[in-house]
């Protein structure tokens, strides 16, 4: 039988004709569900790629709806051109993006919505501060210049760690001056704002300690409310008795101050209250700065006069032409019978004021008409402009003045007052009551010696003390030349005298020396009792003293340590002492005795104990 297909036969005939036509029909294949999926998986791997794409698409869709992190709202008084797409920055890093900017519903500001990065969610917590960084050029500072070319951005300083997360904030109008750490908020009320504004700084002793955060009129419109924040390390300035004022340019007869604010702008200044004052957050500001900083150790007295004359706030109080204080306040007495002024005397000069002291107004210019003609006498330029208050104390001083003592301030002086010359010790009272201080004499020892065949002159300059037994005491090097000194070339200079040095008169120890002073000295030179010299046992509170015109320098015992040499102490390097103090006297603050002399060893300040080289005193 022929089973081959005849391709020339028409299709219809092939299907309908012959008994083998059924073998040419397609056969249906019937499979179970399990067989279908098994054959599908064996036939292709494209389903895997399709599934991965579906998962990725789902993740992208979810991410698009979730954004990058939390959405927060910040209310600003002005938008300053910020727009969607601008960034939120923290420490120079983009941590969010502005998604929407709109006018607030009450038309009172601008609402800015920001989407935070997921890892920046903690920036939006209680007390976080937001501001719009923009170019600001003023007298007090310049900031935001990078936004002149680049886009504006929002800055942030996060609140204290651990604070609750928030979603709505009130932005501040200008970048803060203090950008780190916690702070103390204070409120100060002024009668006049004098141009103070948000962003101005708060200063103490010339150092920025805070910033003004808000300025507004009080509801009664009779004063100005200033809010400020102090850095955490300056929080102690907000205490009872602290005084705040607006430092600004002032030019007047009694003072010229604040001229630096012409360039740098106004700022708040603060004078802290007593160190034991309680913390306070609300203050009444001063309209003018205090006349001068006052120490608790100073003396305050009351001056009375029939006329105001030279009495005015800030006017100097002087003794022999040297300013020793100032007038702190002036006003009428309660019964208007006299003018009363409160005068402040600096601590180091309070001993000059005695119960029999005489005060008078010095107007700075005196004219005299007589038969011999016309004479005109003027005082200093300052006194010529504003006058001064002067005083004199008799040769036999009375008791020391006490706080609140009252003195009459005469309109003129008696010529006899100017002739008084009392001997009164002055200086900061860091010694026991009634203790005196020596007056070391500046001295030079000079000699010649040969070096490399040439004769050269050498000298050392220091301080010596004249004792009541006509001896000089001081460091050995100021009372003894080098061993190589040529004979008969050494001289000593002091108190305006120059005399040959006689080695037989010198008695020197390892560090301290004595010299028997033979030439006749001026009787006015102060002599120190030998009995008030002692060798200390251990470091103690002391004063470094030179001449009467220089202030004493206190050195606490905890800044002094024993050196390897038991008769020497080492002063802490944190205490700055100039080498011009070489040979200065060291006094004990316990009993006022001389206990040593200052010297320097390789730049290190040291104290040589007052160990007398000879037992014969």
Coordinates of C-alpha atoms in Angstrom, one line a residue:
X1 CA 0.0 0.0 0.0
X2 CA 1.3 3.4 -1.0
X3 CA 1.3 5.7 2.1
X4 CA 3.1 8.7 0.6
X5 CA 1.2 12.0 0.4
X6 CA 0.5 13.4 -3.1
X7 CA 1.4 17.1 -2.8
X8 CA -0.2 17.8 -6.1
X9 CA -3.5 16.8 -4.9
X10 CA -5.9 19.5 -3.9
X11 CA -6.2 20.0 -0.1
X12 CA -9.9 19.2 -0.1
X13 CA -9.4 16.0 -1.9
X14 CA -6.6 14.9 0.4
X15 CA -8.8 15.5 3.4
X16 CA -11.9 13.8 2.1
X17 CA -10.5 11.1 0.0
X18 CA -9.0 7.8 1.0
X19 CA -9.0 5.6 4.0
X20 CA -5.8 7.1 5.3
X21 CA -7.1 10.7 5.4
X22 CA -7.6 10.6 9.2
X23 CA -3.8 10.3 9.8
X24 CA -3.3 13.9 8.5
X25 CA -5.6 15.7 11.1
X26 CA -3.9 17.5 14.1
X27 CA -4.3 15.7 17.3
X28 CA -5.3 17.5 20.6
X29 CA -3.1 17.0 23.6
X30 CA -4.8 16.8 27.0
X31 CA -2.6 17.6 30.1
X32 CA -3.2 18.0 33.8
X33 CA -2.5 21.4 35.6
X34 CA 0.6 20.1 37.2
X35 CA 1.9 18.9 33.8
X36 CA 1.2 22.4 32.3
X37 CA 3.2 24.4 34.9
X38 CA 6.0 21.9 34.8
X39 CA 6.3 22.1 31.0
X40 CA 6.1 26.0 31.2
X41 CA 8.9 26.2 33.7
X42 CA 11.0 23.8 31.7
X43 CA 10.4 25.7 28.5
X44 CA 11.6 29.3 29.5
X45 CA 13.3 31.4 32.3
X46 CA 11.7 34.8 31.3
X47 CA 9.3 34.6 34.2
X48 CA 12.1 35.3 36.6
X49 CA 13.1 38.6 35.0
X50 CA 9.4 39.6 34.9
X51 CA 9.0 39.0 38.6
X52 CA 12.1 41.0 39.5
X53 CA 10.9 43.9 37.4
X54 CA 7.6 43.8 39.1
X55 CA 9.1 43.9 42.6
X56 CA 11.4 46.9 41.7
X57 CA 8.5 48.8 40.3
X58 CA 6.5 48.2 43.5
X59 CA 9.4 49.5 45.6
X60 CA 9.8 52.6 43.5
X61 CA 6.1 53.4 43.7
X62 CA 6.1 53.0 47.5
X63 CA 9.3 55.1 47.8
X64 CA 7.7 57.9 45.7
X65 CA 4.7 58.0 48.0
X66 CA 6.8 58.0 51.2
X67 CA 9.3 60.7 50.0
X68 CA 12.7 60.8 52.0
X69 CA 11.6 61.2 55.6
X70 CA 9.4 63.3 57.9
X71 CA 7.6 66.4 56.6
X72 CA 7.8 69.5 58.8
X73 CA 6.3 73.0 58.6
X74 CA 8.1 76.2 59.5
X75 CA 6.4 79.5 59.9
X76 CA 8.5 82.6 58.8
X77 CA 7.5 86.3 58.8
X78 CA 9.0 86.6 55.3
X79 CA 10.0 84.0 52.7
X80 CA 13.0 86.0 51.4
X81 CA 12.6 84.3 48.0
X82 CA 12.9 80.7 49.2
X83 CA 11.2 78.3 46.8
X84 CA 10.5 74.5 46.3
X85 CA 13.7 72.7 45.6
X86 CA 15.8 74.8 47.9
X87 CA 17.6 72.8 50.6
X88 CA 17.8 72.5 54.4
X89 CA 21.4 72.5 55.6
X90 CA 23.0 71.5 58.8
X91 CA 26.8 72.0 59.2
X92 CA 27.1 72.6 55.5
X93 CA 25.4 69.3 54.5
X94 CA 22.0 69.0 52.7
X95 CA 19.6 67.2 55.1
X96 CA 16.2 68.1 53.5
X97 CA 14.4 69.8 50.7
X98 CA 11.7 72.4 50.5
X99 CA 8.6 70.9 48.9
X100 CA 6.2 73.7 49.2
X101 CA 6.0 77.5 50.0
X102 CA 2.7 79.2 50.6
X103 CA 1.3 82.3 52.4
X104 CA -0.2 81.5 55.8
X105 CA -3.9 81.3 56.0
X106 CA -4.0 84.4 58.2
X107 CA -1.7 86.3 55.7
X108 CA 0.6 87.0 58.6
X109 CA 3.6 85.1 57.3
X110 CA 4.9 82.3 55.1
X111 CA 4.6 78.5 55.6
X112 CA 7.5 76.5 54.3
X113 CA 7.2 72.7 54.2
X114 CA 10.4 70.7 54.2
X115 CA 10.9 67.0 53.6
X116 CA 13.8 65.7 55.9
X117 CA 16.2 63.0 54.9
X118 CA 15.5 59.8 56.8
X119 CA 18.7 60.1 58.8
X120 CA 18.0 63.7 59.7
X121 CA 14.7 63.2 61.5
X122 CA 16.3 64.1 64.9
X123 CA 17.0 67.7 63.8
X124 CA 13.3 68.5 64.1
X125 CA 12.9 68.4 67.9
X126 CA 11.8 70.8 70.6
X127 CA 13.7 74.1 70.6
X128 CA 15.2 73.5 67.2
X129 CA 15.8 76.8 65.4
X130 CA 15.3 77.4 61.6
X131 CA 16.2 80.5 59.6
X132 CA 16.5 81.4 55.9
X133 CA 20.1 82.0 55.0
X134 CA 20.4 85.1 52.8
X135 CA 22.9 87.9 52.2
X136 CA 23.1 90.2 55.2
X137 CA 25.6 93.1 55.3
X138 CA 25.5 95.4 58.3
X139 CA 27.7 97.3 60.7
X140 CA 27.9 94.4 63.2
X141 CA 28.4 91.5 60.9
X142 CA 28.3 90.1 57.3
X143 CA 26.8 86.7 56.6
X144 CA 25.2 84.6 53.9
X145 CA 27.3 85.9 51.1
X146 CA 27.4 82.5 49.5
X147 CA 23.7 82.9 48.7
X148 CA 24.5 85.8 46.4
X149 CA 25.6 83.4 43.7
X150 CA 24.0 80.2 44.9
X151 CA 20.5 79.4 46.0
X152 CA 19.1 80.4 49.3
X153 CA 18.8 77.7 51.9
X154 CA 17.3 77.1 55.3
X155 CA 19.7 76.6 58.2
X156 CA 19.0 74.7 61.4
X157 CA 20.3 74.3 64.9
X158 CA 18.8 71.3 66.6
X159 CA 17.4 71.5 70.1
X160 CA 18.7 69.7 73.1
X161 CA 19.4 66.0 72.7
X162 CA 16.5 63.8 73.8
X163 CA 13.8 66.4 73.2
X164 CA 10.5 65.3 71.7
X165 CA 10.2 65.3 67.9
X166 CA 7.9 68.0 66.5
X167 CA 6.5 68.8 63.1
X168 CA 5.7 72.5 63.3
X169 CA 8.2 75.3 64.1
X170 CA 8.4 79.1 64.3
X171 CA 11.4 80.3 62.3
X172 CA 13.7 83.1 63.4
X173 CA 14.4 86.2 61.2
X174 CA 18.2 86.1 61.1
X175 CA 21.0 83.6 61.5
X176 CA 21.9 83.2 65.1
X177 CA 25.3 84.3 66.4
X178 CA 25.6 81.5 68.9
X179 CA 25.2 78.3 66.9
X180 CA 25.9 75.6 69.4
X181 CA 25.2 74.4 72.9
X182 CA 22.4 75.3 75.3
X183 CA 21.5 78.9 76.2
X184 CA 19.7 81.0 78.8
X185 CA 16.8 83.2 77.7
X186 CA 16.5 86.7 79.3
X187 CA 14.1 89.7 78.9
X188 CA 15.2 93.3 79.3
X189 CA 12.9 96.3 79.3
X190 CA 14.2 99.7 78.1
X191 CA 12.6 103.1 77.9
X192 CA 14.2 103.6 74.5
X193 CA 15.5 101.0 72.1
X194 CA 18.2 103.2 70.5
X195 CA 18.1 101.2 67.3
X196 CA 18.8 97.8 68.9
X197 CA 17.6 95.0 66.6
X198 CA 17.4 91.3 66.3
X199 CA 20.8 89.7 65.7
X200 CA 22.8 92.3 67.6
X201 CA 25.2 90.8 70.1
X202 CA 25.5 90.9 73.9
X203 CA 29.0 91.7 75.2
X204 CA 30.8 91.6 78.5
X205 CA 34.4 92.9 78.7
X206 CA 34.5 93.1 74.9
X207 CA 33.6 89.4 74.4
X208 CA 30.4 88.2 72.7
X209 CA 28.4 86.3 75.3
X210 CA 24.9 86.3 73.6
X211 CA 22.6 87.7 71.0
X212 CA 19.3 89.7 70.7
X213 CA 16.6 87.4 69.5
X214 CA 13.5 89.6 69.5
X215 CA 12.6 93.3 69.9
X216 CA 9.1 94.7 70.3
X217 CA 7.1 97.5 71.8
X218 CA 5.2 96.6 75.0
X219 CA 1.3 96.8 74.6
X220 CA 1.3 100.1 76.6
X221 CA 3.7 101.6 73.9
X222 CA 5.8 103.2 76.7
X223 CA 8.9 101.0 76.6
X224 CA 10.7 98.4 74.5
X225 CA 11.0 94.8 75.3
X226 CA 14.3 93.1 74.3
X227 CA 14.7 89.3 74.4
X228 CA 18.2 87.9 74.3
X229 CA 19.9 84.5 74.8
X230 CA 23.2 84.0 76.6
X231 CA 25.6 81.2 75.8
X232 CA 25.6 78.4 78.4
X233 CA 29.1 79.4 79.6
X234 CA 27.9 82.9 80.2
X235 CA 24.6 82.0 82.0
X236 CA 26.0 83.3 85.2
X237 CA 25.7 86.9 84.0
X238 CA 21.9 86.5 84.4
X239 CA 21.8 87.1 88.1
X240 CA 20.4 89.5 90.6
X241 CA 22.1 92.9 90.4
X242 CA 23.3 92.5 86.8
X243 CA 23.0 95.7 84.7
X244 CA 22.2 95.8 81.0
X245 CA 22.5 98.8 78.7
X246 CA 22.6 99.6 75.0
X247 CA 26.1 100.6 74.1
X248 CA 26.0 103.3 71.5
X249 CA 28.0 106.4 70.5
X250 CA 28.0 109.1 73.1
X251 CA 29.9 112.3 73.0
X252 CA 29.5 114.7 75.9
X253 CA 31.3 116.9 78.3
X254 CA 31.5 114.3 81.0
X255 CA 32.4 111.3 78.8
X256 CA 33.2 110.1 75.3
X257 CA 32.5 106.4 74.8
X258 CA 31.0 103.8 72.4
X259 CA 32.7 105.2 69.3
X260 CA 33.4 101.7 68.1
X261 CA 29.7 101.2 67.6
X262 CA 29.8 103.7 64.7
X263 CA 31.5 101.0 62.8
X264 CA 30.3 97.8 64.4
X265 CA 26.7 98.9 65.3
X266 CA 24.9 99.0 68.7
X267 CA 25.1 96.1 71.1
X268 CA 23.9 95.1 74.5
X269 CA 26.5 95.4 77.3
X270 CA 26.3 93.8 80.7
X271 CA 27.9 94.4 84.1
X272 CA 27.4 91.3 86.3
X273 CA 25.9 91.6 89.7
X274 CA 27.4 90.1 92.9
X275 CA 28.9 86.7 92.5
X276 CA 26.4 85.2 95.0
X277 CA 23.4 86.7 93.3
X278 CA 20.4 84.5 92.5
X279 CA 19.6 83.6 88.9
X280 CA 17.2 86.1 87.3
X281 CA 15.7 86.2 83.8
X282 CA 14.0 89.6 83.7
X283 CA 15.8 92.9 84.0
X284 CA 15.2 96.7 83.8
X285 CA 17.8 98.1 81.4
X286 CA 19.8 101.2 82.1
X287 CA 19.4 104.2 79.9
X288 CA 23.1 105.0 80.0
X289 CA 26.2 103.0 80.9
X290 CA 27.5 103.1 84.4
X291 CA 30.2 105.8 84.8
X292 CA 32.8 103.1 85.5
X293 CA 33.2 99.6 86.7
X294 CA 33.2 99.6 90.5
X295 CA 34.9 97.1 92.9
X296 CA 33.3 96.0 96.1
X297 CA 36.5 97.0 97.9
X298 CA 36.1 100.7 96.9
X299 CA 34.9 103.5 99.1
X300 CA 31.6 105.4 98.5
X301 CA 31.1 108.7 100.3
X302 CA 28.5 111.5 100.0
X303 CA 29.5 115.1 98.9
X304 CA 27.2 118.0 99.7
X305 CA 27.3 121.5 98.1
X306 CA 25.1 124.6 97.9
X307 CA 25.5 124.6 94.1
X308 CA 26.1 122.0 91.6
X309 CA 29.4 123.5 90.3
X310 CA 31.5 120.7 88.9
X311 CA 29.4 117.9 90.4
X312 CA 28.2 115.7 87.6
X313 CA 27.9 112.0 86.8
X314 CA 31.2 110.7 85.6
X315 CA 33.3 113.7 86.7
X316 CA 36.7 112.5 88.0
X317 CA 37.7 112.7 91.6
X318 CA 41.4 113.5 91.9
X319 CA 44.2 113.8 94.5
X320 CA 47.2 115.9 93.5
X321 CA 46.0 115.7 89.9
X322 CA 45.8 111.9 89.8
X323 CA 42.3 110.5 89.2
X324 CA 41.4 108.2 92.1
X325 CA 37.7 107.9 91.6
X326 CA 34.6 109.4 90.0
X327 CA 31.2 110.9 90.8
X328 CA 28.6 108.1 90.6
X329 CA 25.3 110.1 91.0
X330 CA 24.1 113.7 91.6
X331 CA 20.8 115.1 92.7
X332 CA 19.0 117.4 95.1
X333 CA 18.7 116.4 98.8
X334 CA 15.2 115.2 99.9
X335 CA 14.4 118.7 101.2
X336 CA 16.0 120.4 98.2
X337 CA 18.3 122.4 100.5
X338 CA 21.6 121.2 99.0
X339 CA 23.0 119.3 96.1
X340 CA 24.2 115.8 97.0
X341 CA 26.5 113.6 95.1
X342 CA 27.7 110.0 95.7
X343 CA 31.5 109.7 95.0
X344 CA 33.3 106.4 94.5
X345 CA 37.0 106.1 95.4
X346 CA 39.1 103.2 93.9
X347 CA 40.2 100.5 96.4
X348 CA 43.9 101.3 96.2
X349 CA 43.3 105.0 97.1
X350 CA 40.6 104.8 99.8
X351 CA 43.2 105.3 102.5
X352 CA 43.7 108.8 101.3
X353 CA 40.3 109.9 102.4
X354 CA 40.2 110.7 106.1
X355 CA 37.7 112.3 108.5
X356 CA 39.4 115.7 108.1
X357 CA 39.8 115.6 104.3
X358 CA 38.7 118.6 102.3
X359 CA 36.9 118.5 99.0
X360 CA 36.3 121.3 96.5
X361 CA 35.0 121.8 92.9
X362 CA 37.7 122.5 90.4
X363 CA 36.2 124.3 87.4
X364 CA 39.4 124.0 85.4
X365 CA 40.0 127.7 84.8
X366 CA 40.7 130.6 87.2
X367 CA 40.9 134.2 86.3
X368 CA 42.5 136.9 88.6
X369 CA 42.2 140.6 88.1
X370 CA 44.5 142.8 90.2
X371 CA 46.5 146.0 90.0
X372 CA 49.4 143.9 88.7
X373 CA 47.3 142.8 85.7
X374 CA 45.2 139.9 84.6
X375 CA 46.3 136.2 85.2
X376 CA 44.6 133.1 83.8
X377 CA 45.3 129.6 85.2
X378 CA 44.0 126.4 83.7
X379 CA 44.1 122.8 84.8
X380 CA 44.2 119.8 82.5
X381 CA 42.3 119.8 79.2
X382 CA 39.8 117.4 80.8
X383 CA 39.2 119.6 83.8
X384 CA 38.9 122.6 81.5
X385 CA 36.1 120.9 79.6
X386 CA 34.2 119.2 82.4
X387 CA 35.8 120.2 85.7
X388 CA 36.7 117.8 88.5
X389 CA 36.4 117.2 92.2
X390 CA 39.6 117.5 94.1
X391 CA 40.5 116.8 97.7
X392 CA 43.4 117.1 100.1
X393 CA 44.2 115.6 103.5
X394 CA 46.1 117.3 106.3
X395 CA 49.6 116.4 107.4
X396 CA 48.0 114.8 110.5
X397 CA 45.4 112.6 108.9
X398 CA 42.2 111.8 110.9
X399 CA 40.6 108.4 111.0
X400 CA 40.0 106.6 107.8
X401 CA 36.7 107.4 106.0
X402 CA 33.9 104.9 106.2
X403 CA 31.3 104.1 103.6
X404 CA 28.6 106.7 103.7
X405 CA 30.6 109.5 105.4
X406 CA 29.5 113.0 104.4
X407 CA 31.9 115.7 103.3
X408 CA 31.2 119.3 102.2
X409 CA 32.3 120.1 98.7
X410 CA 33.5 123.7 98.7
X411 CA 33.2 125.9 95.6
X412 CA 36.9 126.8 95.9
X413 CA 39.9 125.8 97.9
X414 CA 42.2 127.3 100.5
X415 CA 45.8 127.7 99.4
X416 CA 46.9 126.0 102.6
X417 CA 45.2 122.8 101.5
X418 CA 47.6 122.5 98.6
X419 CA 50.6 122.6 100.9
X420 CA 49.5 119.6 102.9
X421 CA 51.9 116.6 102.4
X422 CA 50.7 113.7 104.5
X423 CA 52.6 110.4 104.4
X424 CA 49.8 107.9 103.6
X425 CA 50.5 104.4 102.2
X426 CA 48.3 103.6 99.1
X427 CA 47.7 100.4 97.3
X428 CA 45.2 97.6 97.0
X429 CA 44.4 96.5 100.5
X430 CA 45.3 92.8 100.2
X431 CA 47.5 93.0 103.4
X432 CA 46.3 92.8 107.0
X433 CA 44.7 95.9 108.4
X434 CA 47.3 98.5 109.2
X435 CA 50.1 96.6 107.4
X436 CA 52.5 98.7 105.3
X437 CA 54.3 97.8 102.1
X438 CA 58.0 98.4 101.3
X439 CA 59.1 100.7 98.5
X440 CA 61.9 98.9 96.6
X441 CA 64.4 101.0 94.8
X442 CA 65.4 100.6 91.2
X443 CA 69.1 99.8 91.1
X444 CA 71.9 99.1 88.7
X445 CA 75.2 97.3 89.3
X446 CA 77.8 98.1 86.6
X447 CA 81.3 96.7 86.1
X448 CA 83.9 96.1 83.4
X449 CA 85.7 92.9 82.4
X450 CA 87.9 91.6 79.6
X451 CA 86.6 89.3 76.9
X452 CA 88.6 88.1 73.9
X453 CA 91.1 90.7 74.8
X454 CA 88.7 93.6 74.8
X455 CA 87.3 95.5 77.8
X456 CA 83.5 95.6 77.9
X457 CA 81.0 97.0 80.3
X458 CA 78.3 94.9 81.8
X459 CA 75.3 95.7 84.1
X460 CA 72.3 94.2 85.8
X461 CA 69.2 96.1 86.7
X462 CA 66.8 95.0 89.5
X463 CA 65.2 96.0 92.8
X464 CA 66.7 96.5 96.3
X465 CA 65.1 97.3 99.6
X466 CA 66.7 99.8 102.1
X467 CA 66.5 98.5 105.7
X468 CA 66.3 100.5 108.9
X469 CA 69.9 99.4 109.7
X470 CA 71.2 101.2 106.6
X471 CA 71.6 97.9 104.7
X472 CA 70.4 97.0 101.3
X473 CA 68.8 93.6 100.7
X474 CA 68.0 91.9 97.5
X475 CA 69.0 89.2 95.1
X476 CA 72.7 88.3 95.3
X477 CA 73.3 89.1 91.6
X478 CA 72.2 92.7 92.1
X479 CA 74.7 93.2 94.9
X480 CA 77.7 91.3 93.5
X481 CA 79.4 91.6 90.1
X482 CA 80.8 88.6 88.2
X483 CA 84.0 87.1 89.4
X484 CA 85.8 88.3 86.2
X485 CA 85.0 91.9 87.0
X486 CA 88.1 94.2 86.8
X487 CA 89.2 95.7 90.0
X488 CA 87.9 99.1 90.9
X489 CA 85.4 99.2 88.0
X490 CA 82.2 98.2 89.8
X491 CA 79.7 100.9 90.8
X492 CA 76.1 100.9 92.2
X493 CA 73.4 103.3 91.1
X494 CA 70.2 103.9 93.0
X495 CA 68.1 106.7 94.4
X496 CA 69.9 109.2 92.1
X497 CA 73.3 108.2 93.6
X498 CA 76.3 106.5 92.1
X499 CA 79.0 105.1 94.3
X500 CA 81.9 102.7 94.1
X501 CA 81.1 99.1 95.1
X502 CA 83.1 97.8 98.1
X503 CA 83.1 94.0 98.2
X504 CA 84.0 94.1 101.9
X505 CA 80.6 95.7 102.7
X506 CA 78.7 92.8 100.9
X507 CA 77.6 89.6 102.6
X508 CA 76.0 87.2 100.2
X509 CA 74.3 83.8 100.5
X510 CA 73.4 81.4 97.7
X511 CA 70.6 83.7 96.4
X512 CA 70.1 86.7 98.8
X513 CA 72.6 89.4 99.5
X514 CA 73.1 92.3 102.0
X515 CA 75.2 95.4 101.5
X516 CA 76.1 98.0 104.1
X517 CA 75.1 101.3 102.6
X518 CA 77.4 104.1 103.8
X519 CA 76.7 107.2 101.8
X520 CA 74.2 109.6 103.2
X521 CA 70.7 109.0 101.7
X522 CA 67.7 111.3 101.3
X523 CA 65.8 111.2 104.6
X524 CA 62.5 110.8 102.7
X525 CA 63.6 107.3 101.5
X526 CA 61.4 104.7 103.1
X527 CA 63.3 102.2 105.3
X528 CA 61.9 98.7 106.0
X529 CA 62.2 97.2 109.5
X530 CA 64.6 94.2 109.6
X531 CA 62.2 92.6 112.1
X532 CA 59.6 92.3 109.3
X533 CA 61.8 89.9 107.3
X534 CA 61.3 86.2 107.8
X535 CA 62.0 82.9 106.0
X536 CA 58.8 81.1 105.0
X537 CA 58.3 77.5 106.0
X538 CA 55.9 76.5 103.1
X539 CA 54.2 78.3 100.2
X540 CA 51.6 80.9 101.2
X541 CA 49.5 83.6 99.7
X542 CA 51.7 86.5 98.8
X543 CA 52.1 89.8 96.8
X544 CA 54.8 90.7 94.3
X545 CA 55.6 94.3 95.0
X546 CA 57.8 96.9 93.2
X547 CA 57.6 100.7 93.5
X548 CA 54.6 102.6 94.9
X549 CA 53.4 103.6 91.4
X550 CA 53.0 99.9 90.2
X551 CA 50.1 97.7 91.4
X552 CA 50.9 94.7 93.6
X553 CA 50.4 91.4 91.9
X554 CA 48.7 88.7 94.0
X555 CA 49.9 85.1 93.9
X556 CA 47.8 82.5 95.6
X557 CA 49.5 79.6 97.5
X558 CA 47.9 77.0 95.3
X559 CA 49.9 78.6 92.3
X560 CA 53.2 78.1 94.1
X561 CA 55.0 74.8 94.5
X562 CA 58.2 73.8 96.3
X563 CA 61.3 73.5 94.0
X564 CA 64.0 70.9 94.4
X565 CA 65.9 73.5 96.3
X566 CA 64.0 73.8 99.6
X567 CA 64.6 77.6 99.8
X568 CA 63.0 78.2 96.4
X569 CA 59.4 78.1 95.1
X570 CA 58.2 77.7 91.6
X571 CA 55.3 80.0 90.4
X572 CA 52.7 78.4 88.1
X573 CA 53.4 79.4 84.5
X574 CA 49.7 80.4 84.1
X575 CA 50.6 83.6 86.0
X576 CA 52.1 86.1 83.6
X577 CA 55.1 88.0 85.2
X578 CA 57.4 90.2 83.1
X579 CA 61.2 89.9 83.5
X580 CA 61.2 93.6 84.5
X581 CA 60.0 92.3 87.9
X582 CA 63.3 90.5 88.4
X583 CA 64.3 91.2 92.1
X584 CA 60.8 92.4 93.1
X585 CA 59.8 91.9 96.8
X586 CA 57.5 89.1 97.8
X587 CA 55.2 90.0 100.8
X588 CA 53.2 87.6 102.9
X589 CA 49.5 88.3 102.9
X590 CA 49.3 86.7 106.3
X591 CA 51.4 89.3 108.3
X592 CA 52.9 91.7 105.7
X593 CA 56.5 90.5 106.2
X594 CA 59.1 90.2 103.4
X595 CA 59.3 86.4 102.7
X596 CA 61.3 86.4 99.5
X597 CA 62.4 87.9 96.2
X598 CA 61.3 87.2 92.7
X599 CA 63.8 85.9 90.1
X600 CA 63.7 84.1 86.8
X601 CA 65.4 80.8 85.8
X602 CA 65.2 80.0 82.1
X603 CA 62.1 82.1 81.8
X604 CA 60.4 80.4 84.8
X605 CA 59.3 82.8 87.6
X606 CA 60.7 81.7 90.9
X607 CA 60.7 82.9 94.5
X608 CA 63.9 82.9 96.6
X609 CA 63.1 82.6 100.3
X610 CA 64.3 85.6 102.4
X611 CA 67.1 83.7 104.0
X612 CA 69.4 86.3 105.5
X613 CA 73.1 85.6 104.7
X614 CA 74.3 86.9 108.1
X615 CA 72.8 86.4 111.5
X616 CA 73.7 90.0 112.5
X617 CA 70.6 92.0 111.8

